[in-house]
mmCIF file of C-alpha atoms and ligand atoms in Angstrom:
data_model
loop_
_atom_site.group_PDB
_atom_site.id
_atom_site.type_symbol
_atom_site.label_atom_id
_atom_site.label_comp_id
_atom_site.label_asym_id
_atom_site.label_seq_id
_atom_site.Cartn_x
_atom_site.Cartn_y
_atom_site.Cartn_z
ATOM 1 C CA MET B 1 66.316 66.632 90.155
ATOM 2 C CA LYS B 2 65.227 62.966 90.317
ATOM 3 C CA ASN B 3 63.115 62.110 93.710
ATOM 4 C CA GLY B 4 63.407 65.750 94.809
ATOM 5 C CA LYS B 5 67.345 64.731 94.978
ATOM 6 C CA ILE B 6 70.516 66.726 93.301
ATOM 7 C CA ALA B 7 71.454 64.971 90.324
ATOM 8 C CA THR B 8 74.926 65.030 89.388
ATOM 9 C CA LEU B 9 76.492 63.481 85.934
ATOM 10 C CA ALA B 10 80.393 62.625 85.972
ATOM 11 C CA ILE B 11 83.031 61.782 83.191
ATOM 12 C CA GLU B 12 86.258 60.729 84.140
ATOM 13 C CA SER B 13 88.660 60.136 81.569
ATOM 14 C CA SER B 14 92.089 60.909 83.470
ATOM 15 C CA CYS B 15 94.086 57.443 82.343
ATOM 16 C CA ASP B 16 92.166 54.211 80.512
ATOM 17 C CA GLU B 17 89.059 54.329 81.520
ATOM 18 C CA THR B 18 86.805 55.908 80.450
ATOM 19 C CA ALA B 19 83.909 56.136 82.389
ATOM 20 C CA ALA B 20 80.808 58.186 82.984
ATOM 21 C CA ALA B 21 78.065 58.327 86.214
ATOM 22 C CA VAL B 22 75.116 59.152 87.645
ATOM 23 C CA VAL B 23 74.955 60.135 91.501
ATOM 24 C CA LEU B 24 72.450 61.588 93.640
ATOM 25 C CA GLU B 25 72.971 63.881 96.939
ATOM 26 C CA GLY B 26 76.787 62.753 96.158
ATOM 27 C CA ARG B 27 76.645 59.546 97.568
ATOM 28 C CA GLU B 28 74.012 57.757 96.479
ATOM 29 C CA VAL B 29 75.070 55.619 92.384
ATOM 30 C CA LEU B 30 72.384 55.273 90.171
ATOM 31 C CA SER B 31 74.773 54.476 87.243
ATOM 32 C CA ASN B 32 78.715 53.620 87.460
ATOM 33 C CA ILE B 33 79.250 53.443 83.726
ATOM 34 C CA ILE B 34 83.579 51.815 83.207
ATOM 35 C CA SER B 35 85.039 51.423 80.028
ATOM 36 C CA SER B 36 88.074 49.826 80.970
ATOM 37 C CA GLN B 37 91.459 49.809 78.035
ATOM 38 C CA ILE B 38 93.441 47.379 80.085
ATOM 39 C CA GLU B 39 93.052 45.030 77.430
ATOM 40 C CA ILE B 40 94.320 47.161 74.411
ATOM 41 C CA HIS B 41 97.443 48.340 77.082
ATOM 42 C CA LYS B 42 98.440 45.245 77.652
ATOM 43 C CA GLN B 43 100.162 44.519 74.486
ATOM 44 C CA TYR B 44 102.217 47.168 75.090
ATOM 45 C CA GLY B 45 102.887 47.113 79.015
ATOM 46 C CA GLY B 46 101.521 50.096 80.150
ATOM 47 C CA VAL B 47 99.354 52.573 79.041
ATOM 48 C CA VAL B 48 100.125 54.692 75.380
ATOM 49 C CA PRO B 49 99.186 58.129 76.116
ATOM 50 C CA GLU B 50 98.059 58.679 72.261
ATOM 51 C CA ILE B 51 96.148 55.042 72.283
ATOM 52 C CA ALA B 52 93.850 56.030 75.742
ATOM 53 C CA ALA B 53 93.112 59.216 74.053
ATOM 54 C CA ARG B 54 91.865 57.908 70.802
ATOM 55 C CA HIS B 55 89.844 55.438 72.429
ATOM 56 C CA HIS B 56 87.892 57.806 74.990
ATOM 57 C CA LEU B 57 86.875 59.929 71.935
ATOM 58 C CA GLU B 58 85.694 56.596 70.311
ATOM 59 C CA ASN B 59 84.130 55.693 73.689
ATOM 60 C CA ILE B 60 82.795 58.925 75.542
ATOM 61 C CA ASN B 61 79.657 59.230 74.646
ATOM 62 C CA ALA B 62 78.160 56.109 74.352
ATOM 63 C CA VAL B 63 79.430 55.769 77.858
ATOM 64 C CA VAL B 64 77.671 58.740 78.940
ATOM 65 C CA ASP B 65 74.529 57.710 76.937
ATOM 66 C CA ARG B 66 74.416 54.242 78.724
ATOM 67 C CA ALA B 67 75.179 56.378 82.504
ATOM 68 C CA LEU B 68 71.799 57.992 81.885
ATOM 69 C CA GLU B 69 69.711 55.244 80.446
ATOM 70 C CA GLN B 70 71.063 53.040 83.681
ATOM 71 C CA ALA B 71 69.686 55.698 85.637
ATOM 72 C CA ASP B 72 66.359 56.622 83.719
ATOM 73 C CA MET B 73 67.766 60.082 83.539
ATOM 74 C CA SER B 74 67.291 62.688 80.454
ATOM 75 C CA MET B 75 69.826 65.239 80.914
ATOM 76 C CA GLU B 76 67.034 67.578 81.543
ATOM 77 C CA GLN B 77 67.251 65.997 85.235
ATOM 78 C CA VAL B 78 70.525 66.797 85.403
ATOM 79 C CA ASP B 79 71.669 69.944 87.888
ATOM 80 C CA MET B 80 75.016 69.591 87.294
ATOM 81 C CA ILE B 81 78.027 68.482 85.230
ATOM 82 C CA GLY B 82 81.539 66.904 87.219
ATOM 83 C CA VAL B 83 84.702 66.177 85.187
ATOM 84 C CA THR B 84 88.194 65.538 86.071
ATOM 85 C CA TYR B 85 90.160 67.665 84.733
ATOM 86 C CA GLY B 86 93.679 67.352 86.261
ATOM 87 C CA PRO B 87 96.274 65.216 87.090
ATOM 88 C CA GLY B 88 96.437 62.641 84.244
ATOM 89 C CA LEU B 89 97.132 62.295 80.829
ATOM 90 C CA VAL B 90 96.634 65.449 78.589
ATOM 91 C CA GLY B 91 94.981 64.125 76.061
ATOM 92 C CA ALA B 92 92.824 61.545 77.863
ATOM 93 C CA LEU B 93 91.951 64.202 80.032
ATOM 94 C CA LEU B 94 90.948 66.884 77.479
ATOM 95 C CA ILE B 95 88.670 64.352 75.499
ATOM 96 C CA GLY B 96 86.577 63.749 79.423
ATOM 97 C CA LEU B 97 86.663 67.740 79.636
ATOM 98 C CA ALA B 98 85.691 69.072 76.120
ATOM 99 C CA THR B 99 82.541 66.030 76.396
ATOM 100 C CA ALA B 100 81.370 67.610 79.767
ATOM 101 C CA LYS B 101 81.838 71.527 78.772
ATOM 102 C CA ALA B 102 79.655 70.379 75.608
ATOM 103 C CA TYR B 103 77.252 68.651 77.397
ATOM 104 C CA ALA B 104 76.984 71.880 79.984
ATOM 105 C CA PHE B 105 77.061 74.274 77.373
ATOM 106 C CA ALA B 106 73.824 72.244 75.298
ATOM 107 C CA SER B 107 72.064 71.905 78.392
ATOM 108 C CA GLU B 108 73.045 74.726 80.344
ATOM 109 C CA LYS B 109 74.090 73.134 83.639
ATOM 110 C CA PRO B 110 76.291 74.126 85.718
ATOM 111 C CA LEU B 111 79.889 72.708 85.164
ATOM 112 C CA ILE B 112 82.104 71.553 88.209
ATOM 113 C CA GLY B 113 85.805 70.579 87.648
ATOM 114 C CA VAL B 114 86.917 67.904 90.264
ATOM 115 C CA HIS B 115 90.314 66.980 91.045
ATOM 116 C CA HIS B 116 91.412 63.212 90.475
ATOM 117 C CA ILE B 117 92.880 62.513 94.044
ATOM 118 C CA HIS B 118 89.895 64.348 95.904
ATOM 119 C CA GLY B 119 87.746 62.199 93.454
ATOM 120 C CA HIS B 120 89.889 58.584 94.773
ATOM 121 C CA ILE B 121 89.388 60.291 98.246
ATOM 122 C CA CYS B 122 85.514 61.239 97.939
ATOM 123 C CA ALA B 123 84.842 57.055 96.723
ATOM 124 C CA ASN B 124 84.539 56.201 100.766
ATOM 125 C CA TYR B 125 81.837 58.500 101.253
ATOM 126 C CA ILE B 126 79.538 56.693 98.514
ATOM 127 C CA GLU B 127 81.012 52.948 100.261
ATOM 128 C CA HIS B 128 80.471 54.420 103.911
ATOM 129 C CA PRO B 129 77.361 56.708 104.065
ATOM 130 C CA GLN B 130 78.405 58.125 107.786
ATOM 131 C CA LEU B 131 81.838 58.942 106.785
ATOM 132 C CA GLU B 132 82.542 62.617 108.039
ATOM 133 C CA PRO B 133 85.681 64.543 108.156
ATOM 134 C CA PRO B 134 88.361 65.201 109.405
ATOM 135 C CA PHE B 135 90.460 61.751 108.935
ATOM 136 C CA MET B 136 93.852 60.898 107.857
ATOM 137 C CA ALA B 137 93.911 59.739 103.762
ATOM 138 C CA LEU B 138 95.686 57.289 101.885
ATOM 139 C CA VAL B 139 95.667 57.532 98.317
ATOM 140 C CA VAL B 140 97.721 55.045 96.171
ATOM 141 C CA SER B 141 97.352 54.207 92.840
ATOM 142 C CA GLY B 142 99.209 53.911 89.361
ATOM 143 C CA GLY B 143 99.843 57.814 88.978
ATOM 144 C CA HIS B 144 99.820 58.937 93.246
ATOM 145 C CA THR B 145 101.292 58.185 96.256
ATOM 146 C CA ASN B 146 100.057 60.728 98.922
ATOM 147 C CA ILE B 147 99.206 61.657 102.342
ATOM 148 C CA VAL B 148 95.932 63.684 102.791
ATOM 149 C CA GLU B 149 94.753 65.957 105.598
ATOM 150 C CA VAL B 150 91.242 65.837 104.952
ATOM 151 C CA THR B 151 89.408 68.598 107.862
ATOM 152 C CA ASP B 152 86.339 69.216 105.485
ATOM 153 C CA TYR B 153 84.556 68.107 102.085
ATOM 154 C CA ASN B 154 86.571 70.574 100.162
ATOM 155 C CA GLU B 155 89.483 70.700 102.387
ATOM 156 C CA CYS B 156 92.676 69.146 101.947
ATOM 157 C CA ARG B 157 96.419 68.801 102.530
ATOM 158 C CA VAL B 158 99.073 67.324 101.297
ATOM 159 C CA LEU B 159 101.520 66.275 103.890
ATOM 160 C CA GLY B 160 103.566 63.871 102.154
ATOM 161 C CA GLY B 161 104.260 62.643 98.460
ATOM 162 C CA THR B 162 105.778 59.840 95.940
ATOM 163 C CA ARG B 163 109.521 61.999 95.257
ATOM 164 C CA ASP B 164 109.925 58.698 92.214
ATOM 165 C CA ASP B 165 107.082 56.164 91.552
ATOM 166 C CA ALA B 166 104.079 56.352 92.738
ATOM 167 C CA VAL B 167 103.981 52.698 94.233
ATOM 168 C CA GLY B 168 100.995 51.041 91.673
ATOM 169 C CA GLU B 169 103.785 52.024 89.014
ATOM 170 C CA ALA B 170 106.350 50.199 91.516
ATOM 171 C CA TYR B 171 103.852 47.441 91.384
ATOM 172 C CA ASP B 172 103.656 47.272 87.812
ATOM 173 C CA LYS B 173 107.658 47.276 87.335
ATOM 174 C CA VAL B 174 108.181 44.916 89.255
ATOM 175 C CA ALA B 175 105.476 42.627 87.545
ATOM 176 C CA ARG B 176 107.292 43.314 84.317
ATOM 177 C CA VAL B 177 110.342 42.451 85.984
ATOM 178 C CA LEU B 178 109.142 38.809 87.055
ATOM 179 C CA GLY B 179 107.660 38.158 83.962
ATOM 180 C CA LEU B 180 103.960 38.542 85.656
ATOM 181 C CA GLY B 181 102.302 40.747 82.829
ATOM 182 C CA TYR B 182 100.150 43.878 83.288
ATOM 183 C CA PRO B 183 98.349 45.879 85.646
ATOM 184 C CA GLY B 184 101.000 44.242 88.524
ATOM 185 C CA GLY B 185 99.145 45.329 91.347
ATOM 186 C CA PRO B 186 96.796 42.757 91.216
ATOM 187 C CA LEU B 187 98.683 39.448 89.796
ATOM 188 C CA ILE B 188 101.454 40.573 92.698
ATOM 189 C CA ASP B 189 98.577 41.282 95.592
ATOM 190 C CA ARG B 190 97.570 37.220 94.854
ATOM 191 C CA ILE B 191 100.787 35.624 94.075
ATOM 192 C CA ALA B 192 102.543 36.951 97.066
ATOM 193 C CA LYS B 193 99.774 35.725 99.270
ATOM 194 C CA GLU B 194 101.285 31.663 98.432
ATOM 195 C CA GLY B 195 105.343 33.379 99.360
ATOM 196 C CA ASN B 196 107.305 34.614 102.306
ATOM 197 C CA ALA B 197 107.858 37.869 102.577
ATOM 198 C CA HIS B 198 110.743 37.184 104.508
ATOM 199 C CA ALA B 199 112.790 35.399 101.747
ATOM 200 C CA VAL B 200 114.547 38.828 100.398
ATOM 201 C CA GLU B 201 115.119 41.303 102.975
ATOM 202 C CA PHE B 202 114.538 44.554 100.442
ATOM 203 C CA LYS B 203 115.381 48.049 101.664
ATOM 204 C CA ARG B 204 112.896 50.038 103.407
ATOM 205 C CA VAL B 205 113.456 53.842 101.953
ATOM 206 C CA PHE B 206 112.228 55.982 104.617
ATOM 207 C CA LEU B 207 114.761 58.645 103.574
ATOM 208 C CA GLU B 208 114.562 61.607 105.981
ATOM 209 C CA LYS B 209 113.603 61.578 109.913
ATOM 210 C CA ASP B 210 110.068 62.542 110.459
ATOM 211 C CA SER B 211 109.474 62.206 106.473
ATOM 212 C CA LEU B 212 106.156 61.389 105.059
ATOM 213 C CA ASP B 213 107.407 61.584 101.877
ATOM 214 C CA PHE B 214 108.338 58.376 99.568
ATOM 215 C CA SER B 215 110.673 56.724 97.437
ATOM 216 C CA PHE B 216 110.083 53.900 95.236
ATOM 217 C CA SER B 217 112.008 54.203 92.051
ATOM 218 C CA GLY B 218 115.045 52.442 93.778
ATOM 219 C CA ILE B 219 112.916 48.524 94.725
ATOM 220 C CA LYS B 220 112.803 47.727 91.220
ATOM 221 C CA THR B 221 116.471 48.199 90.481
ATOM 222 C CA GLY B 222 116.245 45.967 93.747
ATOM 223 C CA VAL B 223 114.447 43.192 92.725
ATOM 224 C CA LEU B 224 115.702 43.067 89.354
ATOM 225 C CA ASN B 225 119.741 43.275 90.866
ATOM 226 C CA TYR B 226 118.093 39.833 92.506
ATOM 227 C CA VAL B 227 116.867 38.272 89.936
ATOM 228 C CA ASN B 228 120.113 39.253 87.742
ATOM 229 C CA SER B 229 122.653 37.704 90.610
ATOM 230 C CA GLU B 230 120.293 34.346 91.442
ATOM 231 C CA LYS B 231 120.236 33.741 87.651
ATOM 232 C CA GLN B 232 124.143 34.160 87.419
ATOM 233 C CA ALA B 233 124.410 32.078 90.139
ATOM 234 C CA GLY B 234 122.190 29.658 88.745
ATOM 235 C CA ARG B 235 119.769 29.790 91.126
ATOM 236 C CA GLU B 236 115.971 29.579 90.222
ATOM 237 C CA THR B 237 113.829 32.287 91.903
ATOM 238 C CA ASN B 238 111.143 32.010 93.533
ATOM 239 C CA THR B 239 108.233 34.354 92.239
ATOM 240 C CA ALA B 240 106.083 34.567 94.941
ATOM 241 C CA ASP B 241 108.962 35.009 97.499
ATOM 242 C CA VAL B 242 110.294 37.929 95.585
ATOM 243 C CA ALA B 243 106.940 39.152 95.000
ATOM 244 C CA ALA B 244 105.788 39.039 99.103
ATOM 245 C CA SER B 245 109.645 40.532 100.263
ATOM 246 C CA PHE B 246 108.677 42.948 97.445
ATOM 247 C CA GLN B 247 105.227 44.084 98.689
ATOM 248 C CA ALA B 248 106.359 44.094 102.117
ATOM 249 C CA ALA B 249 108.857 46.439 101.689
ATOM 250 C CA VAL B 250 106.575 48.887 100.431
ATOM 251 C CA LEU B 251 104.111 48.233 102.529
ATOM 252 C CA ASP B 252 106.094 48.677 105.911
ATOM 253 C CA VAL B 253 106.752 52.245 104.995
ATOM 254 C CA ILE B 254 103.517 53.019 103.342
ATOM 255 C CA VAL B 255 101.876 51.763 106.566
ATOM 256 C CA ALA B 256 104.358 52.867 108.944
ATOM 257 C CA LYS B 257 103.999 56.895 107.189
ATOM 258 C CA THR B 258 100.152 56.633 107.266
ATOM 259 C CA VAL B 259 99.990 55.441 110.995
ATOM 260 C CA LYS B 260 102.536 58.198 112.098
ATOM 261 C CA ALA B 261 100.596 60.981 110.153
ATOM 262 C CA ALA B 262 97.077 60.097 111.913
ATOM 263 C CA VAL B 263 98.768 59.492 115.168
ATOM 264 C CA ASP B 264 100.630 62.818 114.500
ATOM 265 C CA MET B 265 97.607 65.059 113.153
ATOM 266 C CA LYS B 266 95.654 63.523 116.282
ATOM 267 C CA LYS B 267 92.972 61.893 113.640
ATOM 268 C CA ASP B 268 90.794 58.981 114.985
ATOM 269 C CA LYS B 269 90.274 57.596 111.280
ATOM 270 C CA ILE B 270 92.243 56.211 108.638
ATOM 271 C CA VAL B 271 90.655 56.237 104.832
ATOM 272 C CA MET B 272 92.655 54.606 101.497
ATOM 273 C CA ALA B 273 91.469 55.454 98.414
ATOM 274 C CA GLY B 274 93.260 54.655 94.772
ATOM 275 C CA GLY B 275 93.945 51.587 93.020
ATOM 276 C CA VAL B 276 96.244 50.074 95.024
ATOM 277 C CA ALA B 277 93.886 50.514 98.153
ATOM 278 C CA ALA B 278 91.914 47.416 96.693
ATOM 279 C CA ASN B 279 95.750 45.535 97.771
ATOM 280 C CA SER B 280 94.899 42.626 99.965
ATOM 281 C CA ARG B 281 97.865 42.835 101.967
ATOM 282 C CA LEU B 282 97.736 46.781 102.629
ATOM 283 C CA ARG B 283 94.224 46.831 103.978
ATOM 284 C CA GLU B 284 95.156 43.687 106.332
ATOM 285 C CA MET B 285 98.421 46.058 107.523
ATOM 286 C CA LEU B 286 96.171 49.119 108.201
ATOM 287 C CA ALA B 287 93.369 46.971 110.356
ATOM 288 C CA GLU B 288 96.258 45.660 112.348
ATOM 289 C CA GLU B 289 97.683 48.724 113.050
ATOM 290 C CA CYS B 290 94.107 50.991 113.507
ATOM 291 C CA LYS B 291 93.027 48.256 116.023
ATOM 292 C CA LYS B 292 95.922 48.120 118.010
ATOM 293 C CA ARG B 293 95.165 51.976 118.569
ATOM 294 C CA ARG B 294 91.612 51.976 118.307
ATOM 295 C CA MET B 295 91.268 53.918 115.024
ATOM 296 C CA ALA B 296 88.760 53.489 112.378
ATOM 297 C CA LEU B 297 89.846 52.546 109.029
ATOM 298 C CA PHE B 298 87.051 53.189 105.688
ATOM 299 C CA CYS B 299 88.336 51.517 102.309
ATOM 300 C CA PRO B 300 86.326 51.693 99.146
ATOM 301 C CA SER B 301 84.924 48.089 97.598
ATOM 302 C CA PRO B 302 87.868 47.263 94.593
ATOM 303 C CA ILE B 303 85.098 48.687 91.928
ATOM 304 C CA LEU B 304 85.305 52.148 93.774
ATOM 305 C CA CYS B 305 89.298 52.107 94.487
ATOM 306 C CA THR B 306 89.915 52.109 90.708
ATOM 307 C CA ASP B 307 89.118 54.593 88.284
ATOM 308 C CA ASN B 308 85.460 55.396 87.863
ATOM 309 C CA ALA B 309 83.187 58.494 87.373
ATOM 310 C CA ALA B 310 81.005 57.490 90.672
ATOM 311 C CA MET B 311 84.174 58.840 92.895
ATOM 312 C CA ILE B 312 83.952 62.103 90.511
ATOM 313 C CA GLY B 313 80.108 62.848 90.739
ATOM 314 C CA CYS B 314 80.263 62.906 94.751
ATOM 315 C CA ALA B 315 83.173 65.090 94.809
ATOM 316 C CA ALA B 316 81.466 67.420 92.409
ATOM 317 C CA TYR B 317 78.400 67.440 94.264
ATOM 318 C CA TYR B 318 80.402 68.709 97.619
ATOM 319 C CA ARG B 319 82.166 71.676 95.022
ATOM 320 C CA TYR B 320 78.458 72.154 93.892
ATOM 321 C CA MET B 321 77.199 72.360 97.276
ATOM 322 C CA ALA B 322 80.392 75.085 98.663
ATOM 323 C CA GLY B 323 79.207 77.457 95.510
ATOM 324 C CA ASP B 324 81.919 76.389 92.938
ATOM 325 C CA ARG B 325 81.384 76.528 89.790
ATOM 326 C CA ASP B 326 83.853 76.403 86.600
ATOM 327 C CA ASP B 327 83.487 77.976 83.264
ATOM 328 C CA LEU B 328 83.903 76.748 79.924
ATOM 329 C CA SER B 329 87.132 77.837 79.938
ATOM 330 C CA LEU B 330 88.358 75.421 82.445
ATOM 331 C CA ASP B 331 91.352 73.322 81.042
ATOM 332 C CA ALA B 332 92.574 70.274 81.627
ATOM 333 C CA ILE B 333 95.950 70.497 84.046
ATOM 334 C CA PRO B 334 97.994 66.965 83.939
ATOM 335 C CA ASN B 335 100.171 68.140 86.821
ATOM 336 C CA LEU B 336 97.168 69.612 89.212
ATOM 337 C CA GLN B 337 98.319 70.025 92.729
ATOM 338 C CA LEU B 338 95.740 69.519 95.747
HETATM 339 O O1 LIG F 1 93.902 54.352 90.652
HETATM 340 P P1 LIG F 1 93.996 53.747 89.548
HETATM 341 O O2 LIG F 1 92.983 52.105 88.819
HETATM 342 O O3 LIG F 1 94.687 54.488 88.226
HETATM 343 C C1 LIG F 1 95.245 55.670 88.188
HETATM 344 O O4 LIG F 1 94.969 56.874 89.014
HETATM 345 O O5 LIG F 1 96.616 55.388 88.734
HETATM 346 O O6 LIG F 1 94.866 52.279 89.759
HETATM 347 C C2 LIG F 1 95.473 51.660 89.051
HETATM 348 C C3 LIG F 1 97.368 51.643 89.796
HETATM 349 C C4 LIG F 1 97.879 50.251 88.603
HETATM 350 O O7 LIG F 1 99.092 50.376 89.305
HETATM 351 C C5 LIG F 1 97.662 48.966 89.320
HETATM 352 O O8 LIG F 1 98.582 47.912 89.097
HETATM 353 C C6 LIG F 1 97.259 49.393 91.068
HETATM 354 O O9 LIG F 1 96.302 50.619 90.848
HETATM 355 N N1 LIG F 1 96.720 47.802 91.484
HETATM 356 C C7 LIG F 1 97.230 47.462 92.661
HETATM 357 C C8 LIG F 1 96.052 46.343 92.723
HETATM 358 N N2 LIG F 1 94.961 46.409 92.251
HETATM 359 C C9 LIG F 1 95.028 47.697 91.348
HETATM 360 N N3 LIG F 1 98.125 47.360 92.962
HETATM 361 C C10 LIG F 1 98.193 46.276 94.023
HETATM 362 N N4 LIG F 1 97.914 45.319 94.824
HETATM 363 C C11 LIG F 1 96.349 45.290 94.104
HETATM 364 N N5 LIG F 1 95.190 44.770 94.503
HETATM 365 ZN ZN1 LIG F 2 93.066 57.061 89.958
#
């Protein structure tokens, strides 16, 4: 407890960010420490699981110490420990989980396992203190693309997901094809602003009628084929045009399906989450559609969009309030379902 408020120490290590945070009453962030490994993985063009796990192990204790220090808290004041236990890279998850268990055991505090995607959605409760369920959530990240109906703080139902690549993965792969670097999402976001989104008409993949699922694996090949055929014809590709056209093709589908889900399920709020929710064009397009339909749109600030532990602390708090507890047998589940 701090100032009479329930305090959560949260740990997140599902991919390449080692993160710890202290959150009061689920929404008040006292510290949110993120140690990013992007510079390390950049040279490989993507996250190398074994290297990620090793760096988590090296950094995690210092990151937790800093989170407590910045919050001006001792372990005794912590009421529970929240931790991501899936989905994610198994080696990476295990480091955060083992650390959380060790703190829980040593300090005799309850342990609460959090679903990473639930955490991403909860980032919105931190950003928007007035936000309450129900709403429709669009979760778009490097590992996930889901449309989720959120009916209560601890209750959600996945209505659609990707059948192959996640949208962030598609951004990263296309950025590589275009020689832009890693991670590709923010780079494509930036360069697409200078391009013509109608320069190349890449296929919009809607799948079966009424399906809320996605497929993004074809678009990478589409971009690759386009770049190669231009090269063979001796023409220079305009990177900004291709980036803008690729982005338009994936975002047209994402926006249409998210809005359809909200309309069909009679939701008047759409909430964005995950790394790709930081995308400026996606925000713009959804804002336009929401305005037309008098729906409210919520998105977290960029620091709460990408992986962080504050969002995990928020999700853990709502599980704790519902009486949920985990024990030290809690295991990392790389493909945990929501
Ligand atoms: O949520 P996140 O930090 O990690 C996962 O759980 O996957 O998301 C990372 C993903 C990467 O694929 C990155 O390229 C993408 O989010 N991303 C973006 C933007 N910022 C990050 N994609 C598009 N536009 C952005 N501005
Ligand atoms: Zn994530």
